XYZ file of C-alpha atoms in Angstrom:
687
model
C 99.295 100.160 58.049
C 98.107 96.793 59.083
C 99.611 93.484 57.819
C 98.061 92.037 54.649
C 96.031 89.619 56.603
C 92.519 88.689 55.272
C 89.967 91.476 56.274
C 86.376 90.754 57.578
C 83.710 90.258 54.896
C 82.509 93.708 54.226
C 78.917 92.533 53.172
C 78.290 91.067 56.518
C 79.421 94.366 58.222
C 77.236 96.366 56.114
C 74.191 94.124 56.191
C 74.477 94.292 60.078
C 74.768 97.806 60.450
C 72.268 98.607 57.815
C 69.660 96.355 59.610
C 70.723 97.899 63.137
C 70.230 101.495 62.119
C 67.106 100.957 60.178
C 65.566 99.523 63.129
C 66.615 102.234 65.454
C 65.521 105.025 62.955
C 62.089 103.230 62.281
C 61.528 102.947 66.164
C 62.559 106.637 66.459
C 60.166 107.732 63.636
C 57.400 105.599 64.888
C 57.526 107.255 68.339
C 57.876 110.775 66.842
C 54.815 109.961 64.765
C 52.764 109.145 67.804
C 53.694 112.222 69.803
C 53.457 114.574 66.629
C 50.116 113.300 65.818
C 48.888 114.289 69.358
C 50.397 117.721 69.016
C 49.226 118.512 65.601
C 45.698 117.840 66.462
C 45.340 121.488 68.108
C 48.225 123.013 66.403
C 51.818 123.236 67.474
C 52.849 125.680 70.237
C 56.523 126.810 70.892
C 56.554 124.448 74.108
C 55.359 121.475 72.034
C 58.064 122.113 69.323
C 60.589 121.939 72.243
C 59.047 118.743 73.538
C 59.042 117.181 70.131
C 62.826 118.072 69.589
C 63.790 116.893 73.010
C 61.802 113.632 72.744
C 63.393 112.799 69.298
C 66.927 113.151 70.658
C 65.956 110.935 73.797
C 63.972 108.252 71.931
C 67.015 108.008 69.483
C 69.226 107.464 72.395
C 66.750 104.982 74.106
C 66.264 103.016 70.808
C 69.717 102.726 69.999
C 70.382 100.972 73.553
C 67.147 98.902 73.169
C 68.184 97.425 69.832
C 71.698 96.554 70.906
C 70.087 94.721 73.859
C 67.705 92.920 71.493
C 70.662 92.171 69.135
C 72.733 90.556 72.036
C 69.598 88.668 73.075
C 69.329 86.996 69.786
C 73.046 86.368 69.716
C 73.078 84.546 72.959
C 69.701 82.864 72.311
C 70.960 81.189 69.320
C 74.313 80.069 70.638
C 76.687 83.118 69.811
C 78.052 84.806 66.735
C 80.258 83.107 64.459
C 81.710 86.195 63.427
C 82.945 87.388 66.797
C 86.705 87.785 67.361
C 86.647 84.715 69.759
C 85.239 82.559 66.895
C 86.631 83.681 63.843
C 89.093 81.456 62.076
C 92.670 82.397 62.426
C 94.041 84.893 60.117
C 97.735 84.518 60.953
C 98.887 82.255 58.195
C 98.367 84.885 55.413
C 100.070 87.657 57.175
C 103.494 89.106 57.153
C 105.370 87.708 60.255
C 105.676 90.035 63.120
C 109.303 90.313 64.151
C 108.873 92.059 67.551
C 109.477 90.061 70.571
C 106.165 87.838 71.230
C 106.091 89.085 74.863
C 103.347 90.853 76.660
C 103.525 93.662 79.379
C 100.916 93.938 82.110
C 100.992 97.624 82.980
C 99.109 99.149 86.006
C 99.046 102.978 86.156
C 98.350 104.022 89.661
C 97.804 107.449 91.323
C 97.525 107.755 94.892
C 95.662 104.358 95.486
C 95.575 102.187 98.455
C 98.773 100.165 98.205
C 97.235 97.183 100.050
C 94.288 96.675 97.676
C 96.707 97.244 94.551
C 99.136 94.909 95.334
C 96.668 92.283 96.618
C 95.192 92.375 93.110
C 98.463 92.343 91.413
C 99.502 89.475 93.268
C 96.189 87.513 92.452
C 96.739 88.256 88.885
C 100.214 87.161 88.843
C 99.476 84.014 90.857
C 96.623 83.163 88.323
C 98.951 83.754 85.440
C 101.619 81.477 86.892
C 99.029 78.741 87.323
C 98.568 78.683 83.649
C 102.136 77.756 83.014
C 102.581 80.552 80.772
C 103.836 83.145 83.167
C 107.311 83.450 81.426
C 105.532 85.174 78.427
C 104.408 88.271 80.658
C 106.397 91.020 82.582
C 104.390 93.250 85.057
C 104.995 97.056 85.374
C 103.479 99.289 88.151
C 103.679 102.806 86.787
C 103.137 105.188 89.755
C 102.075 108.673 89.433
C 101.665 108.855 93.184
C 102.338 112.182 94.814
C 101.550 111.287 98.546
C 105.193 110.493 100.037
C 103.718 107.853 102.496
C 101.943 106.025 99.783
C 104.926 106.276 97.457
C 107.047 104.533 100.098
C 104.502 101.912 100.697
C 104.137 101.105 97.039
C 108.026 100.453 96.914
C 108.016 98.195 99.914
C 105.008 96.223 98.452
C 106.735 95.936 95.040
C 109.986 94.574 96.618
C 108.119 92.005 98.823
C 106.148 90.773 95.781
C 109.496 90.316 93.756
C 110.947 88.492 96.533
C 108.003 86.352 97.140
C 107.556 85.180 93.543
C 111.515 85.300 92.866
C 110.362 87.718 90.144
C 113.216 90.233 89.951
C 113.648 91.370 86.351
C 110.079 90.245 85.675
C 108.181 92.748 87.937
C 109.049 96.441 87.780
C 108.112 99.584 89.533
C 108.643 103.117 88.366
C 107.322 106.664 90.199
C 107.373 109.586 87.858
C 108.903 112.583 88.939
C 106.208 114.754 87.297
C 102.695 113.185 86.378
C 102.652 115.095 82.945
C 99.332 114.101 81.093
C 97.806 111.982 83.888
C 97.322 108.334 82.772
C 97.880 108.837 79.084
C 101.126 110.446 79.889
C 101.967 107.610 82.157
C 101.511 104.968 79.401
C 103.221 107.192 76.897
C 106.241 107.132 79.173
C 106.121 103.473 79.530
C 106.031 103.009 75.545
C 108.828 105.351 75.031
C 110.991 103.619 77.770
C 110.223 99.956 77.422
C 107.509 99.510 74.826
C 110.164 98.239 72.262
C 110.718 95.186 74.229
C 107.090 93.889 73.781
C 104.585 93.049 71.236
C 101.512 93.674 73.550
C 100.643 95.863 76.313
C 97.738 94.694 78.685
C 96.433 97.887 80.414
C 94.960 97.476 84.098
C 93.308 99.795 86.236
C 94.051 100.198 89.886
C 91.054 97.989 90.725
C 91.274 95.685 87.796
C 91.412 91.965 88.269
C 92.113 89.474 85.630
C 92.419 85.694 85.732
C 95.434 83.999 83.945
C 92.997 82.254 81.469
C 91.720 85.615 80.319
C 95.215 87.060 79.925
C 96.329 84.158 77.778
C 93.224 84.064 75.941
C 93.542 87.626 74.670
C 97.193 87.177 73.591
C 96.248 84.053 71.737
C 93.601 86.118 69.804
C 95.887 88.937 68.919
C 98.441 86.321 67.608
C 95.477 84.807 65.562
C 94.365 88.050 64.156
C 97.432 90.366 63.038
C 95.051 93.124 61.820
C 93.775 93.590 65.256
C 95.264 96.292 67.298
C 93.142 96.145 70.313
C 90.676 93.783 72.180
C 88.542 95.074 74.969
C 87.387 92.640 77.485
C 84.013 93.404 79.318
C 84.966 93.907 82.974
C 82.222 92.760 85.438
C 82.117 94.666 88.851
C 82.921 92.534 91.923
C 84.321 92.692 95.440
C 82.178 95.291 97.229
C 79.967 94.610 100.051
C 77.826 97.642 100.407
C 74.327 97.482 99.307
C 74.763 99.861 96.489
C 77.710 98.131 95.077
C 76.136 94.816 95.466
C 72.928 95.849 93.537
C 75.209 97.388 90.794
C 77.383 94.094 90.743
C 74.082 92.136 90.467
C 72.655 94.359 87.570
C 75.794 94.276 85.622
C 76.423 90.529 86.063
C 72.895 89.771 84.754
C 72.307 92.688 82.225
C 75.603 93.225 80.671
C 75.937 90.128 78.519
C 73.375 91.165 76.036
C 74.742 94.694 75.713
C 78.225 93.372 74.970
C 77.175 90.750 72.658
C 74.947 93.214 70.906
C 77.649 95.794 70.561
C 79.958 93.274 69.241
C 77.345 91.966 66.783
C 76.913 95.196 64.811
C 80.294 97.049 65.547
C 82.397 93.996 64.712
C 86.156 95.321 64.165
C 84.993 98.860 64.921
C 84.339 98.654 68.565
C 85.732 100.885 71.194
C 88.228 101.155 74.014
C 87.360 101.605 77.727
C 90.759 102.433 78.964
C 91.529 99.273 80.924
C 91.245 95.432 81.030
C 92.317 95.686 77.237
C 95.155 94.338 75.257
C 96.786 96.598 72.707
C 99.349 95.752 69.986
C 102.309 98.116 70.820
C 103.643 99.001 67.497
C 100.512 100.620 66.024
C 99.655 102.117 69.179
C 102.902 103.992 69.467
C 102.914 104.887 65.754
C 99.260 106.098 65.581
C 98.004 107.178 69.241
C 100.223 110.143 70.232
C 97.652 112.632 71.839
C 97.782 116.421 71.135
C 96.833 119.266 73.476
C 93.503 120.662 72.697
C 93.506 124.424 71.989
C 91.973 126.571 74.549
C 91.679 126.254 78.409
C 90.079 123.581 80.377
C 87.561 121.925 80.601
C 87.251 121.717 76.780
C 90.973 122.551 76.182
C 94.214 121.165 77.263
C 95.079 117.443 78.034
C 92.657 114.879 76.768
C 91.121 113.262 79.771
C 89.098 110.498 78.232
C 91.906 109.298 76.002
C 90.639 105.790 75.413
C 87.923 106.817 72.940
C 90.476 108.978 71.063
C 93.039 106.126 70.913
C 90.544 103.631 69.547
C 89.366 106.115 66.935
C 92.988 106.834 65.898
C 93.783 103.006 65.457
C 90.623 102.655 63.280
C 91.797 105.730 61.352
C 95.100 104.041 60.643
C 93.111 100.916 59.312
C 93.339 98.661 62.363
C 90.524 96.679 63.948
C 89.269 97.250 67.355
C 87.255 94.538 68.880
C 85.077 94.083 71.887
C 85.446 90.306 73.097
C 82.167 89.631 74.761
C 83.101 86.096 75.277
C 86.083 86.874 77.573
C 85.495 85.820 80.965
C 87.462 86.254 84.303
C 87.670 90.047 83.765
C 86.728 92.280 86.603
C 86.777 95.783 88.088
C 85.143 97.450 91.162
C 82.584 100.014 91.326
C 82.011 102.979 93.695
C 80.719 101.750 97.124
C 77.985 104.568 97.548
C 75.782 106.658 95.496
C 77.986 109.964 96.267
C 81.154 108.318 95.235
C 79.537 107.106 92.043
C 78.351 110.634 91.304
C 81.885 111.878 91.931
C 83.175 109.426 89.322
C 80.655 110.508 86.987
C 81.821 114.239 87.444
C 85.295 113.318 86.072
C 83.986 111.091 83.354
C 81.568 113.757 82.329
C 84.295 116.248 81.769
C 86.411 113.830 79.694
C 83.371 112.735 77.442
C 82.137 116.259 76.760
C 85.827 117.321 75.894
C 85.151 115.214 72.712
C 82.914 117.715 71.230
C 86.013 119.207 70.030
C 87.172 116.015 68.422
C 83.847 114.767 66.571
C 84.772 116.582 63.506
C 88.515 115.846 63.393
C 89.613 114.871 59.923
C 90.022 111.108 59.124
C 87.908 109.662 61.924
C 85.423 107.072 60.670
C 81.659 107.622 61.175
C 81.667 104.857 63.696
C 84.401 106.541 65.682
C 82.306 109.891 65.761
C 79.316 107.865 66.881
C 81.252 106.579 69.696
C 82.125 109.837 70.708
C 78.507 111.172 70.264
C 77.271 108.135 72.443
C 79.801 108.971 75.109
C 78.651 112.583 75.243
C 74.994 111.631 75.080
C 75.490 109.300 78.135
C 75.777 112.679 80.061
C 73.771 115.236 78.158
C 70.936 112.940 78.191
C 70.313 113.804 81.817
C 69.713 117.719 81.212
C 67.615 116.592 78.058
C 65.400 114.517 80.387
C 65.208 117.219 83.053
C 64.162 119.666 80.255
C 61.608 117.344 78.944
C 60.145 116.881 82.403
C 59.952 120.795 82.901
C 58.374 121.341 79.578
C 55.879 118.595 79.959
C 54.894 120.097 83.139
C 54.608 123.542 81.597
C 52.506 122.155 78.711
C 50.271 120.400 81.204
C 49.798 123.548 83.111
C 48.975 125.286 80.043
C 46.307 122.684 79.119
C 44.613 122.664 82.666
C 44.280 126.418 82.303
C 42.904 126.297 78.808
C 39.022 126.906 78.789
C 37.281 124.860 76.195
C 35.126 126.847 73.622
C 32.278 124.590 72.502
C 30.378 126.846 70.036
C 31.995 129.297 67.897
C 31.033 131.021 64.313
C 28.015 129.660 62.827
C 28.310 126.082 64.065
C 25.048 124.855 65.408
C 26.728 121.784 67.040
C 29.271 121.814 69.653
C 32.905 121.308 68.838
C 34.462 118.765 71.417
C 38.028 119.700 72.480
C 40.199 116.769 71.259
C 42.163 114.910 73.907
C 45.465 113.172 73.167
C 45.822 111.114 76.301
C 45.736 107.843 74.474
C 48.538 108.888 72.112
C 50.608 110.273 75.162
C 49.913 107.137 77.129
C 50.931 104.907 74.299
C 54.342 106.996 73.707
C 55.038 106.712 77.544
C 54.461 102.902 77.663
C 56.536 102.354 74.512
C 59.494 104.371 76.078
C 59.002 102.479 79.211
C 58.890 99.110 77.533
C 62.263 99.972 75.729
C 63.899 100.940 78.976
C 62.797 97.819 80.804
C 62.956 95.238 77.987
C 66.618 94.431 78.503
C 66.010 93.343 82.090
C 63.179 90.883 81.092
C 65.289 89.673 78.169
C 68.328 89.169 80.399
C 66.130 87.300 82.972
C 64.452 84.982 80.362
C 68.009 84.012 78.984
C 68.964 83.240 82.683
C 65.902 80.877 83.101
C 67.177 78.792 80.035
C 70.100 77.824 82.104
C 69.174 76.075 85.294
C 72.844 75.775 86.568
C 73.373 79.614 86.011
C 70.107 80.319 87.761
C 71.304 78.731 90.747
C 74.494 80.880 90.747
C 71.880 83.942 91.025
C 70.011 82.466 93.959
C 67.389 80.492 92.228
C 64.287 81.281 90.032
C 62.356 83.179 92.672
C 65.434 85.146 94.483
C 66.699 86.072 91.011
C 63.217 87.533 89.895
C 62.700 89.450 93.165
C 66.301 90.716 92.976
C 65.537 91.981 89.461
C 62.314 93.577 90.866
C 64.213 95.444 93.783
C 66.944 96.288 91.483
C 64.494 97.873 89.136
C 62.828 99.795 92.106
C 66.234 100.978 93.273
C 67.299 102.218 89.892
C 64.060 104.268 89.614
C 64.782 105.830 92.951
C 68.426 106.737 92.161
C 67.910 107.760 88.476
C 66.326 111.295 89.330
C 69.186 111.887 91.853
C 71.787 110.837 89.073
C 69.811 113.017 86.507
C 70.106 116.089 88.615
C 73.889 115.430 89.381
C 74.689 114.823 85.684
C 72.655 118.014 84.792
C 74.593 120.034 87.183
C 77.891 118.669 85.999
C 77.290 119.511 82.361
C 76.001 122.997 83.340
C 79.199 123.319 85.360
C 81.541 122.082 82.373
C 79.708 124.224 79.953
C 80.378 127.208 82.300
C 84.069 126.029 81.912
C 84.514 124.859 85.415
C 87.257 122.164 85.486
C 87.259 119.297 88.007
C 90.773 117.771 87.143
C 91.234 114.024 87.848
C 91.285 113.363 91.521
C 91.840 109.706 92.818
C 88.694 107.646 93.701
C 87.447 106.602 96.981
C 87.287 102.715 96.406
C 86.815 101.434 99.846
C 83.208 100.444 101.552
C 82.362 103.171 104.025
C 78.910 103.840 105.596
C 77.538 107.460 104.942
C 76.795 109.666 107.822
C 73.693 111.785 107.864
C 75.677 114.906 107.455
C 77.504 113.734 104.335
C 74.141 112.475 102.937
C 72.440 115.817 103.746
C 75.275 117.791 102.285
C 75.188 115.888 99.017
C 71.320 115.323 98.680
C 69.849 118.160 100.590
C 69.610 120.372 97.496
C 67.839 117.536 95.514
C 65.370 116.728 98.189
C 64.455 120.234 98.428
C 63.838 120.405 94.603
C 61.602 117.320 95.026
C 59.615 118.786 97.774
C 59.088 122.166 95.752
C 58.467 120.530 92.654
C 55.897 118.187 94.330
C 54.052 121.034 95.916
C 53.927 123.043 92.730
C 52.727 120.206 90.450
C 50.034 118.921 93.404
C 48.814 122.763 93.769
C 48.608 123.697 90.151
C 48.574 120.571 88.009
C 47.109 117.821 90.326
C 46.583 115.477 87.207
C 50.309 115.670 86.284
C 51.232 115.208 89.851
C 50.518 111.445 89.867
C 52.570 110.990 86.717
C 55.293 112.733 88.347
C 55.447 110.852 91.489
C 58.375 108.172 90.451
C 60.609 111.164 90.056
C 59.523 113.010 92.893
C 60.002 109.912 95.084
C 63.549 109.478 94.165
C 64.436 113.133 94.950
C 62.629 113.343 98.257
C 64.001 110.018 99.458
C 67.620 110.693 98.197
C 68.971 111.104 101.824
C 67.682 107.907 103.257
C 68.266 105.848 100.043
C 71.881 107.113 99.954
C 72.551 106.280 103.580
C 70.845 102.894 103.478
C 72.430 101.734 100.334
C 75.977 102.687 101.753
C 75.567 100.119 104.518
C 77.892 97.030 104.269
C 75.711 95.276 107.039
C 72.685 95.507 105.025
C 74.631 94.416 101.914
C 75.898 91.264 103.819
C 72.433 90.639 105.088
C 70.877 90.616 101.656
C 73.596 88.264 100.533
C 72.828 85.681 103.368
C 69.121 86.085 102.283
C 70.122 85.344 98.663
C 69.267 88.473 97.262
C 71.490 90.199 94.559
C 73.786 87.164 94.052
C 76.165 86.946 91.321
C 78.120 83.754 90.085
C 81.326 85.609 91.341
C 80.036 85.456 94.863
C 78.335 81.919 94.886
C 81.301 80.298 92.998
C 84.125 82.639 92.988
C 86.632 82.100 90.310
C 90.237 81.256 91.323
C 91.639 84.878 90.740
C 88.853 86.240 93.182
C 89.661 83.649 95.747
C 93.383 84.727 95.565
C 92.584 88.413 95.922
C 90.559 87.727 99.034
C 93.408 85.578 100.443
C 96.013 88.181 99.896
C 93.787 90.828 101.423
C 93.274 88.686 104.502
C 97.067 88.144 104.933
C 97.688 91.900 104.498
C 94.987 92.711 107.154
C 96.767 90.120 109.501
C 100.261 91.618 108.832
C 98.814 95.172 109.495
C 97.254 93.936 112.859
C 100.744 92.847 113.765
C 102.396 95.763 112.737
C 99.871 98.700 113.259
C 102.186 101.567 113.169
C 103.591 100.672 109.787
C 107.344 100.661 110.952
C 108.076 98.221 108.145
C 107.143 100.914 105.454
C 108.990 103.880 107.206
C 111.962 105.703 105.992
C 113.383 105.126 109.448
C 113.823 101.510 108.476
C 117.154 101.028 107.159
C 116.013 98.422 104.475
C 113.174 100.719 103.321
C 115.577 103.623 103.240
C 118.021 101.792 101.191
C 115.347 100.519 98.912
C 113.988 104.004 98.300
C 117.432 105.360 97.676
C 118.216 102.799 95.243
C 115.072 103.478 93.364
C 115.593 107.482 93.228
C 116.781 108.794 89.817
C 120.155 110.505 89.854
C 119.684 114.272 88.947
C 121.863 117.320 89.733
C 120.624 119.695 92.288
C 121.140 123.395 91.880
C 122.481 125.580 94.743
C 119.282 127.216 95.082
C 117.409 124.162 95.287
C 119.877 122.905 97.909
C 119.126 125.987 100.056
C 115.326 125.205 99.817
C 116.103 121.610 100.810
C 117.872 122.727 103.904
C 115.051 125.263 104.925
C 112.531 122.265 104.622
C 114.550 120.095 106.798
C 115.116 122.744 109.367
C 111.371 123.306 109.448
C 110.767 119.583 109.880
C 113.188 119.333 112.759
C 111.822 122.573 114.607
C 107.999 122.273 113.806
C 107.571 118.568 113.136
C 106.262 116.799 110.045
C 102.732 117.570 110.752
C 103.527 121.195 109.762
C 104.707 120.301 106.276
C 102.519 119.598 103.267
C 102.541 116.271 101.359
C 104.336 118.184 98.413
C 107.035 119.324 100.729
C 107.468 115.824 102.282
C 107.716 114.368 98.919
C 110.606 117.043 98.140
C 112.528 116.009 100.944
C 112.415 112.228 100.324
C 113.063 112.813 96.662
C 116.726 114.081 97.243
C 119.265 111.338 98.191
C 121.384 113.660 100.324
C 118.402 114.998 102.204
C 117.005 111.520 102.592
C 120.031 110.183 104.085
C 120.004 113.120 106.672
C 116.395 112.464 107.435
C 117.218 108.818 108.026
C 120.057 109.589 110.287
C 118.275 112.107 112.182
C 115.340 109.510 112.707
C 117.735 106.761 113.560
C 119.559 109.041 116.143
C 116.290 110.083 117.673
C 114.995 106.487 118.230
C 118.624 105.474 119.715
C 118.347 108.367 122.179
C 114.761 107.498 123.270
C 115.919 104.006 123.880
C 119.016 104.979 125.861
C 116.770 107.158 128.187
């Protein structure tokens, strides 16, 4: 149980949530009333009943997001929330002292990531932390689940160089697991079991995470001041990519996210959520309460829990601990996928993890808000097929209406009975929905204009306004594409097709016409067919449908053009989609760029990568020292010899990555490999 420190005022929590949900429900009922009044005029048809149900679910989702943004807007407009975790008075004086070591472990789980980018980011984080003069309070752990043998060795070399450069042996640790059981959650569980008892806090980073030293120390200070808090989530902003797609996302997140995070913090308070990285966790309650079971059944709904973060936050809240979103914490960053296709691939993994929570919503002991977090995570993907169904049924209803022949005289009526139109009501519903979707952008821009210095960081009043307009157009073009992608993902998961958890493509790259056509050709065809059908049979509906059709028909060129780094850089030179992190980069981002530039120079001097090869005696000795000592059975020894003979006779290109990893995982075989490689090199020199 949490220590006996003062809890938050319950009256404040109840008031905020009652007000928030009242506004959400009133908005939903008002929108339902408008569309229902239109449908009831001529009697409800089956398709209208379906439309009413779909719209109710969708407007409930939209109004929740809208009122979160409005809440955040008001919080920021009036100077912040005095009940946020960053402004609450310290509750440490009245709590029972924590006798665990007051140290923090920075942990970064990685899986087949680019070692250059990973260690450039880790160096920047560590350098920034040392500049705060509080680096001695932190240790750094690189928790590798990497399976690729070449990447594994590169990670070890980069780790050792980092230890040497910072004289941090015994402060920076590296471990590669033999078996990546339970993916990321299993990786963290292994850390907690082996080293967790040495630390009071664990600050979880992702492979693309970047956090300044001031953010890290502030999060530790907040945890020290509030003993009832088990987890504080910082809101990471996307940075560092140069493609047009990524820069538009970076701009939108930098400008719009503040009102959403401030609004979420306002009504959730100590019942917030965990996003899996850039968060600090109190280790003792995490170890006690956050062991994850395997779900019954097979994947995608059964097996290991993929989106473990939501579940871990729910388990902490179930045990009585507080979970906060620290919306005022700055210098917390991540990276977004560089192209539309990569963004959709990441969504596919997240979609499976979120839909898996369907089995957990009804779990005993979870609070209502924990269940709501899971529902909202599910709805973030299920909303796409719901929108798709809503568009299909709207088109069908428009077709039925267009084929209905009006009857002006019937029965004994002498005067004609004019057919009732509900165009006004439906137009009002449409405009209301659009207003709630676009209001957060306008509110964010209004807040920006109140701070002239911040406006300059976004390029000035005119360029910031034009950037918002262009970002809105881009969002409208990509929304139908993502709607079809996510609908396909949800359907595939419902059909029990699992995708696993493959590594992401994080680097900038220009899409080819072949790649874009393969990814978006079907969507373009759907747009053309839907456009022809609607224009031929329901011309009045076609013009309302054009924003959706345009996004689908233009999917291929939009995807190719938005993947361009040249266009992204050109827009930056023109002052569009600027963010404060670009115009006045914080120290930790400057350090990242310096480290990446230094790594690129070293790569140019050593293009063949000999410094990270097993043939190098130093690299071989380092890898050998890090290998765990384990007995090898006679059968395994024969298998290793067979692999070694295949390598000698056929060459390394005929071995799979798994077979190569097997060879360099055994100390005896490793030394044989090194001796053979060294002997071959000497023979080549002598000749």
